[in-house]
């Protein structure tokens, strides 16, 4: 069974700082990995979907990397802003599939003005 | 596209009552997922459908929970009878059944059973 861990559980940084969020998973036979953002009381917003054949995926100030062999993905946020404050979750498919995914508990990010 | 639409946004009901949550997936998406989110357990997959057919319902906690997808544009999750421990946020998500596509989530239904 796929297990997903996100460290740290919470992070507080000053505005403008570059930061890295981590996601680790136990089974590396995955097709893709997706990062989401969740604002308090809201649904999940997809940020990036990275395929197993890709090493990186970028969208604006966000960059996600995937290292299947080590069972890790990172989400890099450049020049953080207060509007980036939210919980960030990674979603990793079950072994050999791509539809049934396991979510990490998330990293709660606070960017201080 | 309006995205994945869930209703109601909030539901407060008394223990023992029947609760029905509704979801309209994105037009053209052929996979639909029901998730439950709690502080203790995070996001848990309850059931998912491909082309309106239930594929995996192993996450449905008990027989009190049932889900249907009568057509490509509508799904329901029903709890009967409801219990206080069912209180959670229930999310619906849709996707294309392809490894090249990720999930799109609805805004969720916050269920409180008193």
PDB file of C-alpha atoms in Angstrom:
ATOM      1  CA  UNK A   1       0.000   0.000   0.000  1.00  0.00           C
ATOM      2  CA  UNK A   2       1.322   3.410  -0.978  1.00  0.00           C
ATOM      3  CA  UNK A   3       2.242   5.584   2.002  1.00  0.00           C
ATOM      4  CA  UNK A   4       2.835   9.295   1.582  1.00  0.00           C
ATOM      5  CA  UNK A   5       4.663  11.544   4.011  1.00  0.00           C
ATOM      6  CA  UNK A   6       4.961  15.307   3.899  1.00  0.00           C
ATOM      7  CA  UNK A   7       7.544  17.131   5.943  1.00  0.00           C
ATOM      8  CA  UNK A   8       7.369  19.618   7.546  1.00  0.00           C
ATOM      9  CA  UNK A   9       3.757  19.607   8.719  1.00  0.00           C
ATOM     10  CA  UNK A  10       3.878  23.379   9.092  1.00  0.00           C
ATOM     11  CA  UNK A  11       6.183  26.107   7.891  1.00  0.00           C
ATOM     12  CA  UNK A  12       6.323  29.819   8.556  1.00  0.00           C
ATOM     13  CA  UNK A  13       8.552  32.035   6.414  1.00  0.00           C
ATOM     14  CA  UNK A  14       8.981  35.758   5.773  1.00  0.00           C
ATOM     15  CA  UNK A  15       7.726  37.170   2.506  1.00  0.00           C
ATOM     16  CA  UNK A  16      10.184  36.910  -0.359  1.00  0.00           C
ATOM     17  CA  UNK A  17      11.879  33.757   0.814  1.00  0.00           C
ATOM     18  CA  UNK A  18      12.342  30.773  -1.479  1.00  0.00           C
ATOM     19  CA  UNK A  19      11.119  27.543   0.045  1.00  0.00           C
ATOM     20  CA  UNK A  20      10.902  23.808  -0.571  1.00  0.00           C
ATOM     21  CA  UNK A  21       8.119  21.463   0.431  1.00  0.00           C
ATOM     22  CA  UNK A  22       8.803  17.751   0.546  1.00  0.00           C
ATOM     23  CA  UNK A  23       6.757  14.689  -0.316  1.00  0.00           C
ATOM     24  CA  UNK A  24       8.026  11.143   0.071  1.00  0.00           C
ATOM     25  CA  UNK A  25       6.322   7.922  -0.950  1.00  0.00           C
ATOM     26  CA  UNK A  26       7.032   4.253  -0.388  1.00  0.00           C
ATOM     27  CA  UNK A  27       6.247   2.678  -3.753  1.00  0.00           C
ATOM     28  CA  UNK A  28       8.137   4.171  -6.679  1.00  0.00           C
ATOM     29  CA  UNK A  29       6.204   2.390  -9.459  1.00  0.00           C
ATOM     30  CA  UNK A  30       4.052   5.425 -10.153  1.00  0.00           C
ATOM     31  CA  UNK A  31       2.818   7.019 -13.366  1.00  0.00           C
ATOM     32  CA  UNK A  32       2.522  10.558 -12.082  1.00  0.00           C
ATOM     33  CA  UNK A  33       2.295  12.756  -8.997  1.00  0.00           C
ATOM     34  CA  UNK A  34       0.101  15.783  -8.418  1.00  0.00           C
ATOM     35  CA  UNK A  35       0.521  18.770  -6.120  1.00  0.00           C
ATOM     36  CA  UNK A  36      -2.487  20.620  -4.769  1.00  0.00           C
ATOM     37  CA  UNK A  37      -3.142  23.711  -2.740  1.00  0.00           C
ATOM     38  CA  UNK A  38      -5.981  23.976  -0.222  1.00  0.00           C
ATOM     39  CA  UNK A  39      -7.092  27.257   1.304  1.00  0.00           C
ATOM     40  CA  UNK A  40      -8.953  27.133   4.641  1.00  0.00           C
ATOM     41  CA  UNK A  41     -12.525  25.965   4.175  1.00  0.00           C
ATOM     42  CA  UNK A  42     -12.037  25.501   0.455  1.00  0.00           C
ATOM     43  CA  UNK A  43     -11.539  22.703  -2.009  1.00  0.00           C
ATOM     44  CA  UNK A  44      -8.285  21.549  -3.538  1.00  0.00           C
ATOM     45  CA  UNK A  45      -6.750  23.444  -6.416  1.00  0.00           C
ATOM     46  CA  UNK A  46      -4.414  21.564  -8.715  1.00  0.00           C
ATOM     47  CA  UNK A  47      -0.990  23.187  -9.020  1.00  0.00           C
ATOM     48  CA  UNK A  48       1.141  20.795 -11.004  1.00  0.00           C
ATOM     49  CA  UNK A  49       0.908  17.293 -12.430  1.00  0.00           C
ATOM     50  CA  UNK A  50       4.282  15.705 -13.068  1.00  0.00           C
ATOM     51  CA  UNK A  51       4.564  12.539 -15.142  1.00  0.00           C
ATOM     52  CA  UNK A  52       6.924   9.726 -14.231  1.00  0.00           C
ATOM     53  CA  UNK A  53       8.909  10.403 -17.402  1.00  0.00           C
ATOM     54  CA  UNK A  54       9.503  14.003 -16.352  1.00  0.00           C
ATOM     55  CA  UNK A  55      12.039  15.239 -13.851  1.00  0.00           C
ATOM     56  CA  UNK A  56      10.491  18.668 -13.402  1.00  0.00           C
ATOM     57  CA  UNK A  57       7.353  20.661 -14.086  1.00  0.00           C
ATOM     58  CA  UNK A  58       7.055  24.427 -13.784  1.00  0.00           C
ATOM     59  CA  UNK A  59       4.193  26.882 -13.462  1.00  0.00           C
ATOM     60  CA  UNK A  60       5.050  30.476 -12.720  1.00  0.00           C
ATOM     61  CA  UNK A  61       6.884  30.660  -9.397  1.00  0.00           C
ATOM     62  CA  UNK A  62       6.256  26.972  -8.728  1.00  0.00           C
ATOM     63  CA  UNK A  63       8.540  24.126  -9.695  1.00  0.00           C
ATOM     64  CA  UNK A  64       7.899  20.476  -8.895  1.00  0.00           C
ATOM     65  CA  UNK A  65      10.518  17.792  -9.218  1.00  0.00           C
ATOM     66  CA  UNK A  66      10.143  14.030  -9.104  1.00  0.00           C
ATOM     67  CA  UNK A  67      12.757  11.437  -8.243  1.00  0.00           C
ATOM     68  CA  UNK A  68      11.070   8.062  -8.460  1.00  0.00           C
ATOM     69  CA  UNK A  69      14.140   6.072  -7.508  1.00  0.00           C
ATOM     70  CA  UNK A  70      14.378   7.788  -4.147  1.00  0.00           C
ATOM     71  CA  UNK A  71      10.601   8.069  -3.682  1.00  0.00           C
ATOM     72  CA  UNK A  72      10.620  11.840  -3.406  1.00  0.00           C
ATOM     73  CA  UNK A  73       9.028  14.900  -4.885  1.00  0.00           C
ATOM     74  CA  UNK A  74       9.665  18.506  -3.991  1.00  0.00           C
ATOM     75  CA  UNK A  75       7.641  21.633  -4.592  1.00  0.00           C
ATOM     76  CA  UNK A  76       9.775  24.731  -4.855  1.00  0.00           C
ATOM     77  CA  UNK A  77       8.122  28.115  -4.364  1.00  0.00           C
ATOM     78  CA  UNK A  78      10.172  31.107  -5.430  1.00  0.00           C
ATOM     79  CA  UNK A  79       9.846  34.557  -3.905  1.00  0.00           C
ATOM     80  CA  UNK A  80       7.015  33.591  -1.572  1.00  0.00           C
ATOM     81  CA  UNK A  81       4.078  35.957  -1.071  1.00  0.00           C
ATOM     82  CA  UNK A  82       1.403  36.188   1.654  1.00  0.00           C
ATOM     83  CA  UNK A  83      -1.096  34.910  -0.907  1.00  0.00           C
ATOM     84  CA  UNK A  84       0.840  31.637  -1.007  1.00  0.00           C
ATOM     85  CA  UNK A  85      -0.323  30.888   2.533  1.00  0.00           C
ATOM     86  CA  UNK A  86      -2.281  27.643   2.338  1.00  0.00           C
ATOM     87  CA  UNK A  87      -1.908  23.912   2.872  1.00  0.00           C
ATOM     88  CA  UNK A  88      -0.012  22.082   0.149  1.00  0.00           C
ATOM     89  CA  UNK A  89      -0.752  18.421  -0.489  1.00  0.00           C
ATOM     90  CA  UNK A  90       0.837  15.861  -2.751  1.00  0.00           C
ATOM     91  CA  UNK A  91      -1.158  13.009  -4.269  1.00  0.00           C
ATOM     92  CA  UNK A  92       0.576   9.796  -5.275  1.00  0.00           C
ATOM     93  CA  UNK A  93      -1.053   6.911  -7.189  1.00  0.00           C
ATOM     94  CA  UNK A  94      -1.270   3.401  -5.878  1.00  0.00           C
ATOM     95  CA  UNK A  95       1.103   0.749  -7.191  1.00  0.00           C
ATOM     96  CA  UNK A  96       0.844   0.220 -10.929  1.00  0.00           C
ATOM     97  CA  UNK A  97      -2.165   2.467 -11.333  1.00  0.00           C
ATOM     98  CA  UNK A  98      -2.901   6.130 -11.766  1.00  0.00           C
ATOM     99  CA  UNK A  99      -6.465   6.676 -10.654  1.00  0.00           C
ATOM    100  CA  UNK A 100      -6.515   5.609  -7.035  1.00  0.00           C
ATOM    101  CA  UNK A 101      -4.246   8.036  -5.233  1.00  0.00           C
ATOM    102  CA  UNK A 102      -3.086   8.538  -1.675  1.00  0.00           C
ATOM    103  CA  UNK A 103      -2.805  12.044  -0.306  1.00  0.00           C
ATOM    104  CA  UNK A 104      -0.258  13.264   2.159  1.00  0.00           C
ATOM    105  CA  UNK A 105      -1.473  15.116   5.244  1.00  0.00           C
ATOM    106  CA  UNK A 106      -0.066  18.296   3.780  1.00  0.00           C
ATOM    107  CA  UNK A 107       2.286  21.114   4.734  1.00  0.00           C
ATOM    108  CA  UNK A 108       0.621  24.209   6.147  1.00  0.00           C
ATOM    109  CA  UNK A 109       2.484  27.230   4.875  1.00  0.00           C
ATOM    110  CA  UNK A 110       2.289  30.693   6.342  1.00  0.00           C
ATOM    111  CA  UNK A 111       4.054  33.542   4.572  1.00  0.00           C
ATOM    112  CA  UNK A 112       4.482  36.520   6.853  1.00  0.00           C
ATOM    113  CA  UNK A 113       4.375  40.002   5.288  1.00  0.00           C
TER     114      UNK A 113
ATOM    115  CA  UNK B   1     -16.380  25.323 -17.731  1.00  0.00           C
ATOM    116  CA  UNK B   2     -17.946  25.747 -14.304  1.00  0.00           C
ATOM    117  CA  UNK B   3     -15.753  23.085 -12.787  1.00  0.00           C
ATOM    118  CA  UNK B   4     -16.912  20.299 -10.505  1.00  0.00           C
ATOM    119  CA  UNK B   5     -20.116  21.379  -8.784  1.00  0.00           C
ATOM    120  CA  UNK B   6     -21.157  20.017  -5.415  1.00  0.00           C
ATOM    121  CA  UNK B   7     -24.295  20.635  -3.431  1.00  0.00           C
ATOM    122  CA  UNK B   8     -25.146  21.495  -0.802  1.00  0.00           C
ATOM    123  CA  UNK B   9     -22.133  23.448   0.484  1.00  0.00           C
ATOM    124  CA  UNK B  10     -23.157  22.873   4.069  1.00  0.00           C
ATOM    125  CA  UNK B  11     -25.452  20.296   5.609  1.00  0.00           C
ATOM    126  CA  UNK B  12     -26.464  20.001   9.229  1.00  0.00           C
ATOM    127  CA  UNK B  13     -28.606  17.034  10.118  1.00  0.00           C
ATOM    128  CA  UNK B  14     -29.679  15.036  13.108  1.00  0.00           C
ATOM    129  CA  UNK B  15     -28.318  11.615  13.853  1.00  0.00           C
ATOM    130  CA  UNK B  16     -30.348   8.921  12.131  1.00  0.00           C
ATOM    131  CA  UNK B  17     -31.432  11.078   9.225  1.00  0.00           C
ATOM    132  CA  UNK B  18     -30.660  10.338   5.601  1.00  0.00           C
ATOM    133  CA  UNK B  19     -28.156  12.625   3.905  1.00  0.00           C
ATOM    134  CA  UNK B  20     -27.649  12.944   0.157  1.00  0.00           C
ATOM    135  CA  UNK B  21     -24.667  14.753  -1.324  1.00  0.00           C
ATOM    136  CA  UNK B  22     -24.599  15.652  -4.995  1.00  0.00           C
ATOM    137  CA  UNK B  23     -21.914  16.134  -7.583  1.00  0.00           C
ATOM    138  CA  UNK B  24     -21.783  17.274 -11.192  1.00  0.00           C
ATOM    139  CA  UNK B  25     -18.437  16.481 -12.817  1.00  0.00           C
ATOM    140  CA  UNK B  26     -16.740  18.483 -15.517  1.00  0.00           C
ATOM    141  CA  UNK B  27     -18.323  17.814 -18.880  1.00  0.00           C
ATOM    142  CA  UNK B  28     -16.244  15.276 -20.800  1.00  0.00           C
ATOM    143  CA  UNK B  29     -14.584  13.798 -17.735  1.00  0.00           C
ATOM    144  CA  UNK B  30     -15.321  10.089 -17.458  1.00  0.00           C
ATOM    145  CA  UNK B  31     -13.927   9.392 -13.980  1.00  0.00           C
ATOM    146  CA  UNK B  32     -15.506  10.555 -10.744  1.00  0.00           C
ATOM    147  CA  UNK B  33     -14.170  10.233  -7.213  1.00  0.00           C
ATOM    148  CA  UNK B  34     -15.703  10.753  -3.775  1.00  0.00           C
ATOM    149  CA  UNK B  35     -13.327  11.704  -0.950  1.00  0.00           C
ATOM    150  CA  UNK B  36     -13.834  12.432   2.718  1.00  0.00           C
ATOM    151  CA  UNK B  37     -11.564  14.795   4.651  1.00  0.00           C
ATOM    152  CA  UNK B  38     -11.185  14.906   8.427  1.00  0.00           C
ATOM    153  CA  UNK B  39      -8.545  16.392  10.676  1.00  0.00           C
ATOM    154  CA  UNK B  40      -7.651  12.971  12.039  1.00  0.00           C
ATOM    155  CA  UNK B  41      -7.425  10.982   8.815  1.00  0.00           C
ATOM    156  CA  UNK B  42      -6.855  13.547   6.099  1.00  0.00           C
ATOM    157  CA  UNK B  43      -8.269  12.797   2.649  1.00  0.00           C
ATOM    158  CA  UNK B  44      -9.642   9.301   2.140  1.00  0.00           C
ATOM    159  CA  UNK B  45     -10.943   7.888  -1.122  1.00  0.00           C
ATOM    160  CA  UNK B  46     -14.402   6.438  -0.629  1.00  0.00           C
ATOM    161  CA  UNK B  47     -15.323   5.259  -4.127  1.00  0.00           C
ATOM    162  CA  UNK B  48     -14.607   6.012  -7.755  1.00  0.00           C
ATOM    163  CA  UNK B  49     -16.410   5.484 -11.040  1.00  0.00           C
ATOM    164  CA  UNK B  50     -15.226   5.098 -14.611  1.00  0.00           C
ATOM    165  CA  UNK B  51     -17.820   5.673 -17.318  1.00  0.00           C
ATOM    166  CA  UNK B  52     -20.551   5.660 -14.653  1.00  0.00           C
ATOM    167  CA  UNK B  53     -19.528   2.224 -13.358  1.00  0.00           C
ATOM    168  CA  UNK B  54     -18.219   1.841  -9.781  1.00  0.00           C
ATOM    169  CA  UNK B  55     -14.660   0.550  -9.970  1.00  0.00           C
ATOM    170  CA  UNK B  56     -13.478   0.536  -6.389  1.00  0.00           C
ATOM    171  CA  UNK B  57     -15.660   1.055  -3.327  1.00  0.00           C
ATOM    172  CA  UNK B  58     -13.231  -0.412  -0.814  1.00  0.00           C
ATOM    173  CA  UNK B  59     -13.020   2.915   0.963  1.00  0.00           C
ATOM    174  CA  UNK B  60     -16.715   3.104   1.760  1.00  0.00           C
ATOM    175  CA  UNK B  61     -16.720   2.820   5.542  1.00  0.00           C
ATOM    176  CA  UNK B  62     -19.892   0.817   6.062  1.00  0.00           C
ATOM    177  CA  UNK B  63     -23.139  -0.258   4.510  1.00  0.00           C
ATOM    178  CA  UNK B  64     -24.658   3.001   5.624  1.00  0.00           C
ATOM    179  CA  UNK B  65     -22.811   4.646   2.752  1.00  0.00           C
ATOM    180  CA  UNK B  66     -23.863   4.219  -0.860  1.00  0.00           C
ATOM    181  CA  UNK B  67     -22.990   6.015  -4.086  1.00  0.00           C
ATOM    182  CA  UNK B  68     -24.571   6.098  -7.507  1.00  0.00           C
ATOM    183  CA  UNK B  69     -23.780   7.573 -10.863  1.00  0.00           C
ATOM    184  CA  UNK B  70     -26.893   7.280 -13.027  1.00  0.00           C
ATOM    185  CA  UNK B  71     -25.371   9.232 -15.899  1.00  0.00           C
ATOM    186  CA  UNK B  72     -22.181  10.977 -16.933  1.00  0.00           C
ATOM    187  CA  UNK B  73     -23.184  14.309 -15.426  1.00  0.00           C
ATOM    188  CA  UNK B  74     -24.445  13.390 -11.979  1.00  0.00           C
ATOM    189  CA  UNK B  75     -23.469  11.397  -8.917  1.00  0.00           C
ATOM    190  CA  UNK B  76     -24.806  11.067  -5.392  1.00  0.00           C
ATOM    191  CA  UNK B  77     -23.326   9.911  -2.112  1.00  0.00           C
ATOM    192  CA  UNK B  78     -25.922   8.841   0.412  1.00  0.00           C
ATOM    193  CA  UNK B  79     -25.560   8.163   4.115  1.00  0.00           C
ATOM    194  CA  UNK B  80     -28.421   6.383   5.802  1.00  0.00           C
ATOM    195  CA  UNK B  81     -28.671   6.536   8.752  1.00  0.00           C
ATOM    196  CA  UNK B  82     -26.183   9.286   9.522  1.00  0.00           C
ATOM    197  CA  UNK B  83     -24.066   9.292  12.683  1.00  0.00           C
ATOM    198  CA  UNK B  84     -22.010  12.044  14.379  1.00  0.00           C
ATOM    199  CA  UNK B  85     -18.767  10.338  13.313  1.00  0.00           C
ATOM    200  CA  UNK B  86     -19.749  10.936   9.688  1.00  0.00           C
ATOM    201  CA  UNK B  87     -19.165  14.651  10.216  1.00  0.00           C
ATOM    202  CA  UNK B  88     -16.499  15.672   7.716  1.00  0.00           C
ATOM    203  CA  UNK B  89     -15.981  17.515   4.462  1.00  0.00           C
ATOM    204  CA  UNK B  90     -16.935  15.401   1.463  1.00  0.00           C
ATOM    205  CA  UNK B  91     -15.257  16.183  -1.835  1.00  0.00           C
ATOM    206  CA  UNK B  92     -16.078  15.105  -5.325  1.00  0.00           C
ATOM    207  CA  UNK B  93     -13.393  15.140  -8.021  1.00  0.00           C
ATOM    208  CA  UNK B  94     -13.425  14.310 -11.696  1.00  0.00           C
ATOM    209  CA  UNK B  95     -10.826  13.446 -14.282  1.00  0.00           C
ATOM    210  CA  UNK B  96     -10.201  11.778 -17.586  1.00  0.00           C
ATOM    211  CA  UNK B  97      -9.269   8.127 -17.168  1.00  0.00           C
ATOM    212  CA  UNK B  98      -5.776   8.710 -18.440  1.00  0.00           C
ATOM    213  CA  UNK B  99      -2.448   8.881 -16.671  1.00  0.00           C
ATOM    214  CA  UNK B 100      -1.859  12.200 -18.388  1.00  0.00           C
ATOM    215  CA  UNK B 101      -4.613  13.939 -16.459  1.00  0.00           C
ATOM    216  CA  UNK B 102      -4.944  14.798 -12.825  1.00  0.00           C
ATOM    217  CA  UNK B 103      -7.933  15.452 -10.623  1.00  0.00           C
ATOM    218  CA  UNK B 104     -10.158  18.520 -10.492  1.00  0.00           C
ATOM    219  CA  UNK B 105     -11.930  18.915  -7.165  1.00  0.00           C
ATOM    220  CA  UNK B 106     -15.221  20.479  -6.247  1.00  0.00           C
ATOM    221  CA  UNK B 107     -15.590  22.900  -3.352  1.00  0.00           C
ATOM    222  CA  UNK B 108     -16.855  20.205  -1.012  1.00  0.00           C
ATOM    223  CA  UNK B 109     -19.837  19.654   1.256  1.00  0.00           C
ATOM    224  CA  UNK B 110     -19.295  20.240   4.946  1.00  0.00           C
ATOM    225  CA  UNK B 111     -21.489  17.727   6.774  1.00  0.00           C
ATOM    226  CA  UNK B 112     -22.297  18.073  10.448  1.00  0.00           C
ATOM    227  CA  UNK B 113     -24.327  15.350  12.134  1.00  0.00           C
ATOM    228  CA  UNK B 114     -25.623  16.323  15.581  1.00  0.00           C
TER     229      UNK B 114
END
